[in-house]
mmCIF file of C-alpha atoms in Angstrom:
data_model
loop_
_atom_site.group_PDB
_atom_site.id
_atom_site.type_symbol
_atom_site.label_atom_id
_atom_site.label_comp_id
_atom_site.label_asym_id
_atom_site.label_seq_id
_atom_site.Cartn_x
_atom_site.Cartn_y
_atom_site.Cartn_z
ATOM 1 C CA UNK E 267 0.506 0.195 0.192
ATOM 2 C CA UNK E 268 1.312 3.666 -0.628
ATOM 3 C CA UNK E 269 -0.876 6.862 -0.484
ATOM 4 C CA UNK E 270 -0.549 9.003 -2.083
ATOM 5 C CA UNK E 271 -0.879 12.659 -1.203
ATOM 6 C CA UNK E 272 -1.912 14.559 -4.825
ATOM 7 C CA UNK E 273 -1.322 18.158 -5.362
ATOM 8 C CA UNK E 274 -2.100 20.593 -7.368
ATOM 9 C CA UNK E 275 0.246 23.363 -7.192
ATOM 10 C CA UNK E 276 -0.373 26.699 -5.619
ATOM 11 C CA UNK E 277 -1.731 30.270 -7.285
ATOM 12 C CA UNK E 278 -0.588 32.032 -10.421
ATOM 13 C CA UNK E 279 -1.562 35.243 -11.763
ATOM 14 C CA UNK E 280 -2.820 33.003 -15.063
ATOM 15 C CA UNK E 281 -4.937 30.731 -13.206
ATOM 16 C CA UNK E 282 -6.921 34.014 -11.302
ATOM 17 C CA UNK E 283 -6.775 35.877 -15.819
ATOM 18 C CA UNK E 284 -7.942 32.043 -16.947
ATOM 19 C CA UNK E 285 -5.361 32.054 -18.987
ATOM 20 C CA UNK E 286 -3.755 28.417 -20.272
ATOM 21 C CA UNK E 287 -0.536 27.776 -19.022
ATOM 22 C CA UNK E 288 0.369 24.632 -20.432
ATOM 23 C CA UNK E 289 4.001 24.418 -21.261
ATOM 24 C CA UNK E 290 4.530 27.944 -20.019
ATOM 25 C CA UNK E 291 6.968 28.121 -16.704
ATOM 26 C CA UNK E 292 4.436 30.908 -15.013
ATOM 27 C CA UNK E 293 5.185 31.637 -11.604
ATOM 28 C CA UNK E 294 3.203 31.670 -8.007
ATOM 29 C CA UNK E 295 2.009 35.403 -7.183
ATOM 30 C CA UNK E 296 1.912 36.272 -3.869
ATOM 31 C CA UNK E 297 -1.292 34.706 -3.053
ATOM 32 C CA UNK E 298 0.196 31.032 -4.808
ATOM 33 C CA UNK E 299 3.149 31.451 -2.282
ATOM 34 C CA UNK E 300 0.679 32.282 0.940
ATOM 35 C CA UNK E 301 -1.084 28.823 0.528
ATOM 36 C CA UNK E 302 2.488 26.659 -0.772
ATOM 37 C CA UNK E 303 3.366 27.899 3.075
ATOM 38 C CA UNK E 304 -0.071 26.643 4.488
ATOM 39 C CA UNK E 305 0.120 23.458 2.868
ATOM 40 C CA UNK E 306 4.012 22.948 4.225
ATOM 41 C CA UNK E 307 2.751 23.572 8.082
ATOM 42 C CA UNK E 308 -0.164 21.594 7.329
ATOM 43 C CA UNK E 309 1.339 18.129 6.139
ATOM 44 C CA UNK E 310 4.485 18.937 8.614
ATOM 45 C CA UNK E 311 3.628 15.988 11.568
ATOM 46 C CA UNK E 312 2.624 13.413 8.117
ATOM 47 C CA UNK E 313 5.335 10.657 7.514
ATOM 48 C CA UNK E 314 6.706 11.319 3.939
ATOM 49 C CA UNK E 315 8.528 9.072 2.896
ATOM 50 C CA UNK E 316 9.767 11.508 -0.746
ATOM 51 C CA UNK E 317 8.415 14.528 -2.493
ATOM 52 C CA UNK E 318 7.735 15.002 -6.238
ATOM 53 C CA UNK E 319 7.566 17.691 -8.964
ATOM 54 C CA UNK E 320 6.649 18.359 -12.047
ATOM 55 C CA UNK E 321 9.384 20.816 -13.511
ATOM 56 C CA UNK E 322 7.378 23.758 -13.712
ATOM 57 C CA UNK E 323 8.398 25.860 -11.103
ATOM 58 C CA UNK E 324 4.618 26.881 -9.783
ATOM 59 C CA UNK E 325 4.932 22.877 -8.994
ATOM 60 C CA UNK E 326 8.939 22.697 -7.712
ATOM 61 C CA UNK E 327 7.635 25.765 -5.561
ATOM 62 C CA UNK E 328 5.247 24.035 -4.358
ATOM 63 C CA UNK E 329 6.758 21.081 -3.372
ATOM 64 C CA UNK E 330 9.574 22.753 -1.516
ATOM 65 C CA UNK E 331 7.448 24.515 0.832
ATOM 66 C CA UNK E 332 5.774 20.509 1.786
ATOM 67 C CA UNK E 333 9.364 18.700 1.558
ATOM 68 C CA UNK E 334 11.817 21.965 3.741
ATOM 69 C CA UNK E 335 9.258 21.105 6.730
ATOM 70 C CA UNK E 336 10.464 17.384 6.301
ATOM 71 C CA UNK E 337 14.211 17.388 5.735
ATOM 72 C CA UNK E 338 13.532 16.652 2.322
ATOM 73 C CA UNK E 339 14.882 16.972 -1.391
ATOM 74 C CA UNK E 340 12.348 17.751 -4.209
ATOM 75 C CA UNK E 341 12.455 15.522 -6.992
ATOM 76 C CA UNK E 342 12.020 16.395 -10.080
ATOM 77 C CA UNK E 343 10.076 14.317 -12.648
ATOM 78 C CA UNK E 344 9.239 16.548 -16.160
ATOM 79 C CA UNK E 345 6.707 13.711 -16.707
ATOM 80 C CA UNK E 346 4.581 15.067 -14.006
ATOM 81 C CA UNK E 347 4.084 18.648 -16.816
ATOM 82 C CA UNK E 348 0.370 20.034 -17.615
ATOM 83 C CA UNK E 349 -1.252 19.250 -20.525
ATOM 84 C CA UNK E 350 0.585 20.667 -23.894
ATOM 85 C CA UNK E 351 -2.169 23.251 -25.402
ATOM 86 C CA UNK E 352 0.160 24.059 -28.039
ATOM 87 C CA UNK E 353 -1.212 27.333 -30.134
ATOM 88 C CA UNK E 354 -3.494 27.540 -26.912
ATOM 89 C CA UNK E 355 -1.417 28.490 -24.331
ATOM 90 C CA UNK E 356 -1.070 31.987 -23.528
ATOM 91 C CA UNK E 357 -4.561 32.428 -24.550
ATOM 92 C CA UNK E 358 -7.631 33.765 -22.153
ATOM 93 C CA UNK E 359 -9.898 31.014 -22.664
ATOM 94 C CA UNK E 360 -12.266 33.142 -24.024
ATOM 95 C CA UNK E 361 -10.088 34.185 -26.970
ATOM 96 C CA UNK E 362 -9.213 31.079 -27.990
ATOM 97 C CA UNK E 363 -12.217 31.268 -30.244
ATOM 98 C CA UNK E 364 -12.024 33.480 -32.330
ATOM 99 C CA UNK E 365 -8.407 32.279 -34.299
ATOM 100 C CA UNK E 366 -9.717 28.662 -33.483
ATOM 101 C CA UNK E 367 -12.993 27.711 -34.125
ATOM 102 C CA UNK E 368 -13.143 24.864 -34.713
ATOM 103 C CA UNK E 369 -10.465 23.601 -31.867
ATOM 104 C CA UNK E 370 -12.349 25.680 -29.305
ATOM 105 C CA UNK E 371 -15.027 23.574 -30.074
ATOM 106 C CA UNK E 372 -13.598 20.511 -30.021
ATOM 107 C CA UNK E 373 -12.021 21.654 -26.595
ATOM 108 C CA UNK E 374 -14.673 22.115 -25.240
ATOM 109 C CA UNK E 375 -16.682 19.024 -26.158
ATOM 110 C CA UNK E 376 -13.656 17.377 -24.058
ATOM 111 C CA UNK E 377 -12.786 15.246 -27.917
ATOM 112 C CA UNK E 378 -9.967 13.343 -27.032
ATOM 113 C CA UNK E 379 -7.898 12.728 -29.314
ATOM 114 C CA UNK E 380 -8.340 16.253 -30.302
ATOM 115 C CA UNK E 381 -4.979 18.078 -31.112
ATOM 116 C CA UNK E 382 -4.654 21.160 -30.925
ATOM 117 C CA UNK E 383 -3.081 23.962 -33.230
ATOM 118 C CA UNK E 384 0.868 24.322 -32.746
ATOM 119 C CA UNK E 385 1.819 26.988 -31.002
ATOM 120 C CA UNK E 386 5.738 26.990 -29.740
ATOM 121 C CA UNK E 387 5.210 23.208 -29.121
ATOM 122 C CA UNK E 388 3.117 20.732 -30.640
ATOM 123 C CA UNK E 389 0.147 20.040 -28.368
ATOM 124 C CA UNK E 390 -0.970 16.867 -26.758
ATOM 125 C CA UNK E 391 -4.444 14.854 -27.166
ATOM 126 C CA UNK E 392 -6.237 14.354 -24.201
ATOM 127 C CA UNK E 393 -5.663 10.706 -24.252
ATOM 128 C CA UNK E 394 -1.824 11.026 -25.126
ATOM 129 C CA UNK E 395 -1.588 13.720 -21.938
ATOM 130 C CA UNK E 396 -3.386 11.183 -19.748
ATOM 131 C CA UNK E 397 -1.530 8.229 -20.638
ATOM 132 C CA UNK E 398 1.975 10.526 -20.107
ATOM 133 C CA UNK E 399 0.716 11.001 -16.894
ATOM 134 C CA UNK E 400 -0.890 7.958 -15.267
ATOM 135 C CA UNK E 401 1.963 6.009 -16.359
ATOM 136 C CA UNK E 402 4.340 8.958 -14.563
ATOM 137 C CA UNK E 403 2.283 8.126 -11.538
ATOM 138 C CA UNK E 404 1.924 4.332 -11.441
ATOM 139 C CA UNK E 405 6.012 4.416 -12.000
ATOM 140 C CA UNK E 406 6.834 5.909 -8.279
ATOM 141 C CA UNK E 407 4.792 3.812 -7.220
ATOM 142 C CA UNK E 408 5.705 0.849 -8.600
ATOM 143 C CA UNK E 409 8.898 0.417 -8.396
ATOM 144 C CA UNK E 410 9.934 2.220 -4.564
ATOM 145 C CA UNK E 411 8.364 0.703 -1.320
ATOM 146 C CA UNK E 412 7.152 4.082 -0.108
ATOM 147 C CA UNK E 413 4.460 4.319 2.258
ATOM 148 C CA UNK E 414 3.310 7.845 1.739
ATOM 149 C CA UNK E 415 4.851 10.317 -0.986
ATOM 150 C CA UNK E 416 3.318 13.650 -1.783
ATOM 151 C CA UNK E 417 2.904 14.603 -5.770
ATOM 152 C CA UNK E 418 2.532 17.926 -6.364
ATOM 153 C CA UNK E 419 1.727 18.616 -9.874
ATOM 154 C CA UNK E 420 -0.984 20.716 -11.985
ATOM 155 C CA UNK E 421 -4.796 20.886 -12.456
ATOM 156 C CA UNK E 422 -4.608 18.405 -15.648
ATOM 157 C CA UNK E 423 -2.705 15.815 -13.972
ATOM 158 C CA UNK E 424 -5.748 15.632 -11.126
ATOM 159 C CA UNK E 425 -8.434 15.606 -13.357
ATOM 160 C CA UNK E 426 -6.523 12.368 -15.395
ATOM 161 C CA UNK E 427 -5.761 10.751 -11.756
ATOM 162 C CA UNK E 428 -9.281 11.256 -10.656
ATOM 163 C CA UNK E 429 -10.600 10.040 -14.208
ATOM 164 C CA UNK E 430 -8.061 6.816 -14.483
ATOM 165 C CA UNK E 431 -8.921 5.941 -10.398
ATOM 166 C CA UNK E 432 -13.101 6.085 -11.247
ATOM 167 C CA UNK E 433 -12.610 4.439 -14.514
ATOM 168 C CA UNK E 434 -14.662 6.979 -15.825
ATOM 169 C CA UNK E 435 -13.777 8.301 -19.826
ATOM 170 C CA UNK E 436 -12.883 11.608 -21.133
ATOM 171 C CA UNK E 437 -16.410 12.811 -22.410
ATOM 172 C CA UNK E 438 -18.020 13.352 -19.510
ATOM 173 C CA UNK E 439 -18.169 16.973 -17.804
ATOM 174 C CA UNK E 440 -16.273 16.941 -14.957
ATOM 175 C CA UNK E 441 -18.124 17.380 -11.527
ATOM 176 C CA UNK E 442 -15.342 17.463 -8.728
ATOM 177 C CA UNK E 443 -13.232 20.256 -7.550
ATOM 178 C CA UNK E 444 -9.556 20.735 -8.586
ATOM 179 C CA UNK E 445 -8.997 23.594 -6.408
ATOM 180 C CA UNK E 446 -4.578 25.397 -6.057
ATOM 181 C CA UNK E 447 -2.773 23.757 -3.081
ATOM 182 C CA UNK E 448 -5.822 21.232 -2.647
ATOM 183 C CA UNK E 449 -5.123 17.703 -0.153
ATOM 184 C CA UNK E 450 -5.805 15.016 -2.435
ATOM 185 C CA UNK E 451 -5.385 11.346 -0.488
ATOM 186 C CA UNK E 452 -5.108 8.300 -3.192
ATOM 187 C CA UNK E 453 -3.808 4.854 -2.020
ATOM 188 C CA UNK E 454 -2.553 2.329 -4.118
ATOM 189 C CA UNK E 455 -3.225 -1.206 -2.950
ATOM 190 C CA UNK E 456 -0.512 -2.595 -6.104
ATOM 191 C CA UNK E 457 -3.164 -2.778 -9.226
ATOM 192 C CA UNK E 458 -4.828 0.524 -8.389
ATOM 193 C CA UNK E 459 -5.305 4.141 -7.094
ATOM 194 C CA UNK E 460 -8.412 4.511 -5.007
ATOM 195 C CA UNK E 461 -9.310 8.182 -3.591
ATOM 196 C CA UNK E 462 -9.349 8.656 -0.324
ATOM 197 C CA UNK E 463 -9.933 12.232 0.096
ATOM 198 C CA UNK E 464 -10.647 15.125 -2.230
ATOM 199 C CA UNK E 465 -10.608 18.496 -2.876
ATOM 200 C CA UNK E 466 -9.266 19.277 1.279
ATOM 201 C CA UNK E 467 -8.309 23.540 1.699
ATOM 202 C CA UNK E 468 -9.483 24.088 5.211
ATOM 203 C CA UNK E 469 -5.579 24.736 5.490
ATOM 204 C CA UNK E 470 -6.192 27.576 3.515
ATOM 205 C CA UNK E 471 -8.653 28.852 4.983
ATOM 206 C CA UNK E 472 -7.962 32.463 6.760
ATOM 207 C CA UNK E 473 -8.933 31.183 10.483
ATOM 208 C CA UNK E 474 -6.042 28.523 10.213
ATOM 209 C CA UNK E 475 -3.005 30.676 9.592
ATOM 210 C CA UNK E 476 -1.682 32.793 12.030
ATOM 211 C CA UNK E 477 -0.909 36.761 12.531
ATOM 212 C CA UNK E 478 1.582 36.315 10.737
ATOM 213 C CA UNK E 479 0.682 34.566 7.565
ATOM 214 C CA UNK E 480 -2.718 37.237 7.221
#
């Protein structure tokens, strides 16, 4: 058995602006840094064997706030990156439809094999992205004898792993929350991951912070 604490990175300005980040390396904003600190404090008493993160700084810096409380080093796993959206990256959600009307429709329809136009990088389909994300997590839990690990990654990866654990397809609209710096607990039983708790943000509420953090 391996307990997985699956965590989305803290807030960025692009999250607030509803701008697609994808592989663009955007930093945490002030609120994201506060969230990361609160997350680290919330997990300080848990016994963790390892802390892993995507190589993008918003995930790395969130993971560092957890690792430093544990005396651990953040282990970087590039395969935990967010989905690459190609030419969509850098655009606000409402801006995508004008230059890419047909692709915008495919995005909203959640077509699993749709590949959006390339930008600086070639876009991944949802099916390709999900396979990458799931394989990255499975490799971490299968090749090591960990009891409890933290994985800090991105909203898209969390969605893929939620759907994988529930054995649900890509087409169904998302009916679960993915909060910045939330704690989502899964348990790997040797063959599958089972959700134990999802969307815990109690540590982010103002009343849980001391006066220095407020």
